[in-house]
Each structure stands twice: as structure tokens, then as C-alpha cells.
Short mmCIF file of C-alpha atoms in Angstrom, two decimals:
data_model
loop_
_atom_site.label_atom_id
_atom_site.label_comp_id
_atom_site.label_asym_id
_atom_site.label_seq_id
_atom_site.Cartn_x
_atom_site.Cartn_y
_atom_site.Cartn_z
CA UNK N 1 0.35 0.27 -0.31
CA UNK N 2 1.13 3.37 -0.88
CA UNK N 3 1.28 6.16 1.62
CA UNK N 4 1.54 10.28 0.59
CA UNK N 5 4.11 8.63 -2.51
CA UNK N 6 5.80 6.99 0.76
CA UNK N 7 6.07 3.09 0.31
CA UNK N 8 5.34 0.47 3.16
CA UNK N 9 8.21 -1.06 3.75
CA UNK N 10 6.87 -5.30 4.67
CA UNK N 11 8.30 -6.58 8.30
CA UNK N 12 10.89 -9.38 8.02
CA UNK N 13 11.26 -11.81 10.86
CA UNK N 14 14.30 -10.67 13.30
CA UNK N 15 16.97 -12.65 14.06
CA UNK N 16 18.27 -13.91 17.50
CA UNK N 17 20.97 -11.33 17.46
CA UNK N 18 18.57 -8.23 16.20
CA UNK N 19 16.26 -9.67 18.94
CA UNK N 20 19.21 -9.05 21.63
CA UNK N 21 20.46 -5.39 20.29
CA UNK N 22 16.00 -4.37 20.76
CA UNK N 23 16.09 -5.55 24.29
CA UNK N 24 19.34 -3.90 25.56
CA UNK N 25 17.85 -0.55 23.73
CA UNK N 26 14.31 -1.51 25.82
CA UNK N 27 16.99 -1.32 29.22
CA UNK N 28 18.86 1.43 28.66
CA UNK N 29 15.26 3.81 27.47
CA UNK N 30 13.85 2.96 30.74
CA UNK N 31 17.34 3.20 32.34
CA UNK N 32 17.29 6.85 31.00
CA UNK N 33 13.20 7.26 31.57
CA UNK N 34 13.76 6.62 35.27
CA UNK N 35 16.48 8.90 35.83
CA UNK N 36 14.18 11.85 34.82
CA UNK N 37 11.24 10.85 36.97
CA UNK N 38 13.75 10.78 39.72
CA UNK N 39 15.18 14.23 39.21
CA UNK N 40 11.66 15.74 38.05
CA UNK N 41 10.00 13.92 41.65
CA UNK N 42 12.61 16.28 43.56
CA UNK N 43 11.75 19.12 41.45
CA UNK N 44 15.97 19.32 39.72
CA UNK N 45 14.33 21.68 36.92
CA UNK N 46 17.67 23.78 37.32
CA UNK N 47 20.14 20.69 36.69
CA UNK N 48 20.99 21.15 33.85
CA UNK N 49 21.53 17.04 33.70
CA UNK N 50 17.70 16.86 33.64
CA UNK N 51 17.37 19.29 30.48
CA UNK N 52 20.37 16.94 28.95
CA UNK N 53 18.72 13.70 29.63
CA UNK N 54 15.31 15.02 28.56
CA UNK N 55 17.18 15.75 25.02
CA UNK N 56 18.94 12.06 24.79
CA UNK N 57 14.84 10.76 25.68
CA UNK N 58 13.22 12.61 23.37
CA UNK N 59 15.55 11.37 20.32
CA UNK N 60 14.07 8.05 20.63
CA UNK N 61 10.86 8.17 21.80
CA UNK N 62 9.45 12.74 20.92
CA UNK N 63 6.00 11.35 21.21
CA UNK N 64 6.16 11.21 25.25
CA UNK N 65 4.37 14.38 26.13
CA UNK N 66 5.48 14.14 29.87
CA UNK N 67 8.98 14.32 29.18
CA UNK N 68 8.27 17.48 26.35
CA UNK N 69 6.45 19.59 30.13
CA UNK N 70 9.87 18.20 32.12
CA UNK N 71 11.74 20.15 28.96
CA UNK N 72 9.76 22.88 29.95
CA UNK N 73 10.21 23.14 33.17
CA UNK N 74 13.47 23.19 33.05
CA UNK N 75 13.70 26.01 30.44
CA UNK N 76 11.53 28.38 32.86
CA UNK N 77 13.39 27.26 35.54
CA UNK N 78 16.52 29.05 34.83
CA UNK N 79 17.69 28.43 30.83
CA UNK N 80 15.23 31.37 29.86
CA UNK N 81 15.24 34.44 32.51
CA UNK N 82 12.02 35.56 34.15
CA UNK N 83 9.55 37.75 33.16
CA UNK N 84 8.90 41.13 35.42
CA UNK N 85 4.68 40.30 36.23
CA UNK N 86 2.41 42.70 34.02
CA UNK N 87 4.32 42.26 31.45
CA UNK N 88 4.32 41.71 28.03
CA UNK N 89 7.34 43.07 25.58
CA UNK N 90 6.45 41.97 21.99
CA UNK N 91 3.03 44.48 21.86
CA UNK N 92 4.79 47.86 22.88
CA UNK N 93 8.03 49.19 21.72
CA UNK N 94 11.07 48.71 22.12
CA UNK N 95 12.00 51.59 23.83
CA UNK N 96 9.57 50.73 27.13
CA UNK N 97 10.30 47.30 27.61
CA UNK N 98 10.75 46.07 31.05
CA UNK N 99 13.62 44.43 32.77
CA UNK N 100 13.58 40.80 32.32
CA UNK N 101 15.40 39.59 35.73
CA UNK N 102 17.18 36.33 35.99
CA UNK N 103 16.60 36.38 39.96
CA UNK N 104 13.78 37.83 42.31
CA UNK N 105 16.01 39.52 44.85
CA UNK N 106 15.20 42.95 46.42
CA UNK N 107 17.44 44.60 44.34
CA UNK N 108 16.82 43.39 41.06
CA UNK N 109 12.87 43.37 40.91
CA UNK N 110 13.64 47.10 42.39
CA UNK N 111 15.88 47.26 39.14
CA UNK N 112 13.61 45.87 37.09
CA UNK N 113 10.58 48.35 38.21
CA UNK N 114 13.04 51.25 37.79
CA UNK N 115 13.49 49.93 33.48
CA UNK N 116 9.85 49.50 33.53
CA UNK N 117 9.41 53.44 34.75
CA UNK N 118 11.79 55.60 33.94
CA UNK N 119 12.57 58.28 36.51
CA UNK N 120 10.86 61.77 35.37
CA UNK N 121 13.21 64.50 35.75
CA UNK N 122 13.27 65.55 39.50
CA UNK N 123 12.15 69.34 39.61
CA UNK N 124 13.89 71.69 42.11
CA UNK N 125 12.16 72.50 45.24
CA UNK N 126 12.44 76.01 46.90
CA UNK N 127 13.97 77.06 50.18
CA UNK N 128 12.77 79.21 52.79
CA UNK N 129 14.96 81.49 51.66
CA UNK N 130 13.45 81.56 47.25
CA UNK N 131 16.91 79.29 46.17
CA UNK N 132 16.75 76.11 44.86
CA UNK N 133 17.55 73.21 47.01
CA UNK N 134 19.04 71.65 44.06
CA UNK N 135 22.27 69.57 45.85
CA UNK N 136 20.65 66.29 47.40
CA UNK N 137 18.12 65.82 44.12
CA UNK N 138 21.54 66.00 41.77
CA UNK N 139 22.58 63.19 43.33
CA UNK N 140 19.45 60.86 43.55
CA UNK N 141 18.83 61.71 39.49
CA UNK N 142 22.91 59.88 39.14
CA UNK N 143 22.20 57.92 41.05
CA UNK N 144 18.86 56.48 39.44
CA UNK N 145 20.92 56.88 36.19
CA UNK N 146 23.61 54.74 36.83
CA UNK N 147 20.26 51.94 38.31
CA UNK N 148 18.67 52.87 35.07
CA UNK N 149 21.98 51.83 33.04
CA UNK N 150 22.27 48.87 34.91
CA UNK N 151 18.59 47.74 34.49
CA UNK N 152 18.97 48.01 30.65
CA UNK N 153 22.59 46.51 30.27
CA UNK N 154 20.74 43.59 32.16
CA UNK N 155 17.53 43.26 30.03
CA UNK N 156 19.94 43.18 27.11
CA UNK N 157 22.01 40.52 28.21
CA UNK N 158 18.41 38.82 29.11
CA UNK N 159 16.77 39.18 25.61
CA UNK N 160 20.09 38.11 24.20
CA UNK N 161 20.08 34.50 26.23
CA UNK N 162 17.17 34.02 25.90
CA UNK N 163 16.72 34.79 22.19
CA UNK N 164 19.66 32.23 22.17
CA UNK N 165 18.00 29.43 24.37
CA UNK N 166 15.11 29.19 21.90
CA UNK N 167 17.12 29.30 18.87
CA UNK N 168 18.75 26.46 19.94
CA UNK N 169 15.08 24.57 20.82
CA UNK N 170 13.69 25.57 17.70
CA UNK N 171 17.04 24.22 15.27
CA UNK N 172 17.06 21.22 17.94
CA UNK N 173 13.30 20.08 17.05
CA UNK N 174 14.27 20.56 13.09
CA UNK N 175 14.93 16.77 13.02
CA UNK N 176 13.01 15.39 14.97
CA UNK N 177 10.43 17.18 12.94
CA UNK N 178 11.54 15.71 9.35
CA UNK N 179 11.73 12.29 10.97
CA UNK N 180 8.64 12.32 12.93
CA UNK N 181 6.50 15.21 11.16
CA UNK N 182 2.87 13.92 12.33
CA UNK N 183 3.63 13.65 16.11
CA UNK N 184 1.53 16.58 17.56
CA UNK N 185 3.92 16.76 20.69
CA UNK N 186 6.90 18.19 18.61
CA UNK N 187 4.28 20.76 16.70
CA UNK N 188 2.78 21.81 20.02
CA UNK N 189 6.06 22.83 21.74
CA UNK N 190 6.99 24.97 19.02
CA UNK N 191 4.43 26.47 19.18
CA UNK N 192 5.33 26.96 22.72
CA UNK N 193 8.58 28.32 22.12
CA UNK N 194 7.05 30.79 19.31
CA UNK N 195 4.89 32.03 21.88
CA UNK N 196 7.90 32.40 25.06
CA UNK N 197 9.28 34.33 22.15
CA UNK N 198 6.43 36.72 22.25
CA UNK N 199 6.31 36.98 26.42
CA UNK N 200 10.30 37.87 26.20
CA UNK N 201 11.92 39.73 23.64
CA UNK N 202 11.14 43.09 21.53
CA UNK N 203 8.89 43.09 19.25
CA UNK N 204 11.84 43.23 16.06
CA UNK N 205 13.65 40.55 17.40
CA UNK N 206 10.36 38.26 18.44
CA UNK N 207 8.54 39.33 14.46
CA UNK N 208 11.82 37.99 13.07
CA UNK N 209 11.92 34.53 14.96
CA UNK N 210 8.05 33.74 13.98
CA UNK N 211 8.52 35.32 10.38
CA UNK N 212 11.52 32.60 9.46
CA UNK N 213 9.22 29.74 11.07
CA UNK N 214 7.53 30.22 7.13
CA UNK N 215 10.41 28.86 5.58
CA UNK N 216 10.12 26.22 7.94
CA UNK N 217 6.88 25.50 7.13
CA UNK N 218 6.99 25.82 3.89
CA UNK N 219 10.15 22.75 3.57
CA UNK N 220 7.90 20.61 5.73
CA UNK N 221 5.07 21.27 2.74
CA UNK N 222 7.73 20.14 0.31
CA UNK N 223 8.46 17.14 1.97
CA UNK N 224 4.89 16.35 2.18
CA UNK N 225 2.26 18.41 0.09
CA UNK N 226 -0.26 17.05 2.27
CA UNK N 227 0.92 17.34 5.53
CA UNK N 228 -2.50 18.78 7.68
CA UNK N 229 -0.20 19.28 10.40
CA UNK N 230 2.27 21.85 8.39
CA UNK N 231 -0.73 23.15 7.01
CA UNK N 232 -2.17 23.71 10.47
CA UNK N 233 0.68 25.11 11.56
CA UNK N 234 1.39 27.84 8.91
CA UNK N 235 -2.02 28.98 9.28
CA UNK N 236 -1.18 29.21 13.03
CA UNK N 237 2.02 31.24 12.29
CA UNK N 238 -0.10 33.59 9.60
CA UNK N 239 -2.72 34.20 11.77
CA UNK N 240 -0.35 35.52 15.06
CA UNK N 241 2.26 37.31 12.25
CA UNK N 242 -0.98 39.33 11.41
CA UNK N 243 -1.37 40.12 15.13
CA UNK N 244 -0.59 44.01 16.45
CA UNK N 245 2.04 41.60 18.89
CA UNK N 246 4.49 41.30 16.03
CA UNK N 247 3.72 41.80 12.05
CA UNK N 248 0.64 43.98 12.46
CA UNK N 249 -0.41 43.46 8.90
CA UNK N 250 -2.63 40.84 6.84
CA UNK N 251 -0.76 38.24 5.07
CA UNK N 252 -3.79 37.61 3.15
CA UNK N 253 -2.64 38.25 -0.75
CA UNK N 254 0.89 36.63 0.32
CA UNK N 255 -0.89 33.44 1.44
CA UNK N 256 -3.15 33.59 -1.24
CA UNK N 257 -0.46 33.41 -3.51
CA UNK N 258 1.03 30.86 -1.63
CA UNK N 259 -1.53 28.87 -2.63
CA UNK N 260 -1.35 29.30 -6.38
CA UNK N 261 2.27 27.88 -6.37
CA UNK N 262 1.18 24.53 -4.85
CA UNK N 263 -1.53 24.10 -6.65
CA UNK N 264 0.45 24.88 -9.49
CA UNK N 265 2.75 22.19 -8.26
CA UNK N 266 0.09 19.77 -6.59
CA UNK N 267 -3.56 19.56 -8.23
CA UNK N 268 -4.55 17.21 -5.69
CA UNK N 269 -3.70 19.62 -2.43
CA UNK N 270 -6.61 19.85 -0.90
CA UNK N 271 -5.10 21.79 2.06
CA UNK N 272 -3.72 24.17 -0.93
CA UNK N 273 -7.59 24.74 -2.53
CA UNK N 274 -8.83 24.70 0.86
CA UNK N 275 -6.65 28.02 2.16
CA UNK N 276 -7.65 29.36 -1.12
CA UNK N 277 -11.42 28.83 -0.10
CA UNK N 278 -10.50 30.83 3.31
CA UNK N 279 -8.83 33.66 2.31
CA UNK N 280 -10.36 34.81 -0.71
CA UNK N 281 -12.94 36.35 0.69
CA UNK N 282 -10.55 38.35 2.59
CA UNK N 283 -8.45 39.75 -0.69
CA UNK N 284 -11.62 40.57 -2.30
CA UNK N 285 -12.33 42.64 1.12
CA UNK N 286 -8.86 44.16 1.51
CA UNK N 287 -8.78 44.51 -2.56
CA UNK N 288 -12.28 47.03 -2.45
CA UNK N 289 -13.28 45.02 -5.33
CA UNK N 290 -16.72 46.20 -6.61
CA UNK N 291 -18.67 43.96 -8.22
CA UNK N 292 -17.10 44.18 -11.58
CA UNK N 293 -13.87 43.00 -9.96
CA UNK N 294 -15.53 39.95 -7.77
CA UNK N 295 -17.40 38.66 -10.99
CA UNK N 296 -13.64 38.79 -12.74
CA UNK N 297 -12.20 37.55 -10.08
CA UNK N 298 -14.97 34.58 -10.19
CA UNK N 299 -14.01 33.77 -13.52
CA UNK N 300 -10.88 33.42 -12.91
CA UNK N 301 -11.12 30.81 -10.37
CA UNK N 302 -13.83 28.31 -12.55
CA UNK N 303 -10.90 28.81 -14.99
CA UNK N 304 -8.17 27.89 -12.83
CA UNK N 305 -10.70 24.48 -11.53
CA UNK N 306 -12.26 23.98 -15.40
CA UNK N 307 -8.34 23.18 -16.77
CA UNK N 308 -7.80 21.21 -13.35
CA UNK N 309 -10.84 18.80 -13.92
CA UNK N 310 -9.93 18.53 -17.55
CA UNK N 311 -6.90 17.21 -16.45
CA UNK N 312 -7.94 15.10 -13.21
CA UNK N 313 -11.72 14.62 -12.86
CA UNK N 314 -11.32 11.90 -11.06
CA UNK N 315 -9.67 14.66 -8.21
CA UNK N 316 -12.07 14.85 -5.29
CA UNK N 317 -10.72 17.45 -3.85
CA UNK N 318 -11.08 20.04 -7.40
CA UNK N 319 -14.15 19.07 -7.25
CA UNK N 320 -14.77 20.24 -3.88
CA UNK N 321 -13.59 23.46 -4.81
CA UNK N 322 -16.20 23.62 -7.61
CA UNK N 323 -18.27 23.37 -5.47
CA UNK N 324 -18.20 25.66 -3.30
CA UNK N 325 -17.60 27.86 -5.71
CA UNK N 326 -21.12 28.11 -7.04
CA UNK N 327 -22.38 27.75 -3.57
CA UNK N 328 -21.11 31.03 -4.02
CA UNK N 329 -22.51 32.06 -6.83
CA UNK N 330 -25.75 30.16 -5.52
CA UNK N 331 -26.55 30.56 -2.12
CA UNK N 332 -28.69 32.35 0.12
CA UNK N 333 -28.66 36.15 0.02
CA UNK N 334 -27.49 37.30 4.08
CA UNK N 335 -23.96 35.69 3.70
CA UNK N 336 -20.74 36.68 2.96
CA UNK N 337 -19.69 35.70 -0.98
CA UNK N 338 -17.50 36.22 -3.15
CA UNK N 339 -20.32 37.49 -5.68
CA UNK N 340 -22.75 38.77 -3.29
CA UNK N 341 -25.07 41.41 -5.98
CA UNK N 342 -25.80 38.74 -8.82
CA UNK N 343 -29.01 39.07 -10.03
CA UNK N 344 -30.99 35.34 -9.91
CA UNK N 345 -30.44 35.66 -14.09
CA UNK N 346 -26.87 36.26 -13.62
CA UNK N 347 -27.31 33.24 -10.67
CA UNK N 348 -28.76 30.82 -13.41
CA UNK N 349 -26.41 32.07 -16.11
CA UNK N 350 -23.81 30.44 -14.58
CA UNK N 351 -25.03 27.27 -13.22
CA UNK N 352 -26.00 26.52 -16.39
CA UNK N 353 -23.03 26.75 -18.14
CA UNK N 354 -21.08 24.49 -15.08
CA UNK N 355 -23.88 21.85 -15.88
CA UNK N 356 -23.07 21.59 -19.34
CA UNK N 357 -19.17 22.04 -18.99
CA UNK N 358 -19.76 18.97 -16.66
CA UNK N 359 -22.21 16.82 -19.25
CA UNK N 360 -19.27 17.40 -21.84
CA UNK N 361 -16.21 15.83 -19.42
CA UNK N 362 -19.19 12.75 -18.21
CA UNK N 363 -18.87 11.67 -22.09
CA UNK N 364 -15.09 10.83 -21.85
CA UNK N 365 -15.13 10.09 -17.87
CA UNK N 366 -18.92 8.13 -17.31
CA UNK N 367 -18.11 6.04 -14.29
CA UNK N 368 -16.62 8.91 -12.28
CA UNK N 369 -19.15 9.29 -8.92
CA UNK N 370 -18.33 13.23 -8.30
CA UNK N 371 -19.64 14.79 -11.69
CA UNK N 372 -22.66 13.37 -11.13
CA UNK N 373 -23.04 14.97 -7.53
CA UNK N 374 -22.37 18.55 -8.55
CA UNK N 375 -24.85 17.96 -11.07
CA UNK N 376 -27.32 16.88 -8.35
CA UNK N 377 -26.91 20.25 -6.24
CA UNK N 378 -26.54 22.15 -9.41
CA UNK N 379 -29.63 21.31 -10.78
CA UNK N 380 -31.00 20.98 -7.21
CA UNK N 381 -29.91 25.27 -6.92
CA UNK N 382 -31.76 25.50 -10.65
CA UNK N 383 -35.12 24.59 -9.54
CA UNK N 384 -34.81 26.34 -6.35
CA UNK N 385 -34.26 29.78 -8.29
CA UNK N 386 -36.42 28.93 -11.48
CA UNK N 387 -39.70 27.22 -8.94
CA UNK N 388 -42.41 28.02 -11.78
CA UNK N 389 -39.57 26.98 -14.98
CA UNK N 390 -41.13 23.80 -16.88
CA UNK N 391 -38.27 21.03 -16.73
CA UNK N 392 -36.62 20.82 -20.51
CA UNK N 393 -35.44 17.21 -20.48
CA UNK N 394 -35.18 15.08 -17.39
CA UNK N 395 -31.46 16.45 -16.49
CA UNK N 396 -32.82 19.31 -15.57
CA UNK N 397 -34.78 16.67 -12.22
CA UNK N 398 -31.76 16.56 -9.32
CA UNK N 399 -33.21 12.85 -9.31
CA UNK N 400 -32.59 11.82 -12.42
CA UNK N 401 -28.34 12.79 -11.47
CA UNK N 402 -29.30 10.61 -8.14
CA UNK N 403 -30.83 7.60 -9.66
CA UNK N 404 -26.77 7.57 -11.21
CA UNK N 405 -24.84 7.54 -8.43
CA UNK N 406 -27.63 5.09 -6.71
CA UNK N 407 -25.68 2.89 -9.44
CA UNK N 408 -22.60 4.19 -9.27
CA UNK N 409 -22.30 3.77 -5.45
CA UNK N 410 -24.66 1.29 -4.46
CA UNK N 411 -22.41 1.03 -0.83
CA UNK N 412 -23.76 3.94 0.21
CA UNK N 413 -27.64 3.29 -0.30
CA UNK N 414 -28.76 5.17 2.95
CA UNK N 415 -26.98 8.07 2.07
CA UNK N 416 -29.10 8.63 -0.87
CA UNK N 417 -32.31 7.76 0.62
CA UNK N 418 -31.20 10.70 3.30
CA UNK N 419 -30.21 13.23 -0.20
CA UNK N 420 -33.68 12.14 -1.85
CA UNK N 421 -35.80 13.18 1.34
CA UNK N 422 -33.26 16.61 1.47
CA UNK N 423 -34.47 17.27 -1.63
CA UNK N 424 -38.06 17.18 -1.49
CA UNK N 425 -37.55 18.83 1.57
CA UNK N 426 -36.21 21.49 -0.18
CA UNK N 427 -38.39 21.28 -3.66
CA UNK N 428 -41.43 21.63 -1.14
CA UNK N 429 -40.34 24.81 0.77
CA UNK N 430 -39.25 26.01 -2.48
CA UNK N 431 -43.02 25.99 -3.70
CA UNK N 432 -44.44 26.79 -0.69
CA UNK N 433 -42.33 30.77 -0.84
#
């Protein structure tokens, strides 16, 4: 059997030597696991040895999610600095960043406070004689300035240290992702690291870390274009990059162009078509497209998917995208749509045109069920748009195409019975309006 283009290798019987080696690996694995559990039980998260042990175990078994949690505790217990309470550096300008300290001593807290709220220049006070008393104020100002410089220096060191630690962790994960691209816990840990970047680093630094992650998503999707983990990760990255905490601007156009590239590389890329359908309404809104531009956009998308269907009419993802586009044409008023202001005549024209296109396709590919499902849906939409129109032939009746589906896919009799009841319900509701 084939899995996303990767052939499955049949298992062969193990030799006695292989069994002995496996038992030795199991023994070492259990010793490693026991060592981690022992140190974690004694709250030794500040111990560098525990962090190193988690690296060894996760390289052997990245599915061991408890070990990822131990690794998080190691980072927050010493390897990463401690952000001051209530701070969220990446959401403010670098000049107003609060201090990130490595200890909870009173002096450190005082230093952090002075960095977060720089003292205002002291105003001179007037004595009884009318003269300005400023000797003590000058000393206080000099002391505050010195403390502020020390705090800023400490902040810079902490930011650099945190950047190095987070970058090192991101690099550590890459080989694991390449070997185990569908392990939930690796992706979750990587997201946690990126959130730490927002929490601990200045906005420009955090933004550069997040933008670099898009390159990883590209690499993972080149390796497996249909890896839904990588697609979900990319959507997560884009959504956070668009937030005020990072870039604060839309990436919809860039992502729409990316789906075009991915589709041209693989017409069967279901996730790329899905992402495209999610982006198009945003793209049109951001372009401030008028009705004419929206119709032109729809025509372009229909041409694209028709061209793909002529090449691969058996591809389910293409039919889903085609049906999505037609739902934008024939869908009810009041919901967001690519073409919200089409007249009833224009909707009928689009539906009839696509019905004819599919009928032509069926002449060469009569045994694929996806075209019949589309024809059933589109003829039903035409009947609802023209409830008083007389049928020109049996092919205008959605039940005609339902009968074809019953023959092609007899295993789903129950489903087709439900579809037939739904058709009757919709037609009755339409005739009563």
C-alpha cells in the first residue's frame, strides 16, 4: 500500500542478534526514563543534567509528551530569564520594554521596576529663602541614571540569552520534525517556544523569529504537500504574525499567492484548495473589490478549476472547490460571498454553464461519481432559483442524477435515501414560498 507517495516496507522476521539488541535498547530506554522521573520528582528542573536527559529521551521517543513538559519546566526554571509580572514585551515599543531579570532578589525587583518606569527628571524645590535646594536631588538623579543603565544592560543580556536559548530549541526540534512530521507533541512544543518569544523578546526580534518559521513550514510542505499538521502550523503562524503583537498587517495576499504555487505543483493538494477558499473573501475585501472585480475574480477561479478538472476529473478535492465556488454563486442572500450582488438571471446563467461543462466531461469519464454529485447539487439549485420553470428534459431533474449515483455507489444506499428526502423537502419549501 502507498501512503502519500511513501511505500510501506514489509516487515521481516528478526534474528536472535536483533532481538538481543532490541532488549538492550529497551533496558537503556527504561534507565533513561527512570533517571528523568527521579530528578523531576525531586524538582531538579534547574539541573542541566535533567535537561540533557530530556534531549536524549526525546530523540528516541518524541511521542513521550510528559518529557516535553519536563523540558518546559527546565527552561522556565533557569535557562530562560524570568519576565517581570504583568509584562508582555512584544506588544509594546522596544523603548518601553520592562526588565527581564534572572533572580527574585529585592535589588533585582527594584532594578526591573526602574527599567519599566524610567524616573522623571527631578524638579527643583524651593527653600525658605527662595533659593533652589538641588544638591540631594542631583545625587538622586545620578543614582537613578546609574541604576537605569545597569538595568538596561541586564535587560540586553537577558534578551540575548533568551534569544539564543529559544533559537537553540527551535533548531533542536527540526531533525525530530523531519523524522516524525505528524507528531502532535513536537508541533505543540514548537508553538510554545514561539509564544515564549513573544513574551520575552522585543517585538522586532520576536517578529523575525516568527517570520523565519514560515520557511520551515515551506520545507515541511515540500516534503509532504498534504501534511495537515504543517498546513495547520502555517495558518497558525500567519494568524499570529498578522496580530498587533508581531507584524500587525495582513498576509492574505501573500498566502493566496502561496496556494496558487502549491496548486500548480500538485492539483490534488486538498489543503491548498481549502486554504484558498478560506482566503478569497479576505483578499477581495482588502482589495476593496467592486462587483465587476468580484465577477472577474470568480471567472478566473472557475477557469482555474475547470482546467484542473480537465486534467484530473477523478480528483475529489477539485470537485469540492468547484462546488464551493458555485455555492458562492447560488448561495442564499445575507451571508458573505464572493459575488453577493449577482441577479437571479446571472446565477442561473452561471449554473447552466457549469452544468454543460460537466456533461461534456462525463462523455469521456462516465464512471466517476463526483461529477454526478455536482450535477445533482446544481440542478437542485436551478430548480430553487426557477420554481415555476418547466423542465426541458429529465436531466433537469436532480433525481435523475441521484439515480445515477445509486448505481455508481450502491454501497451508500442509506445516504442516497437521506439525500432524496432532503431534495423533496427543499423543493416543497421552495414551492411554498
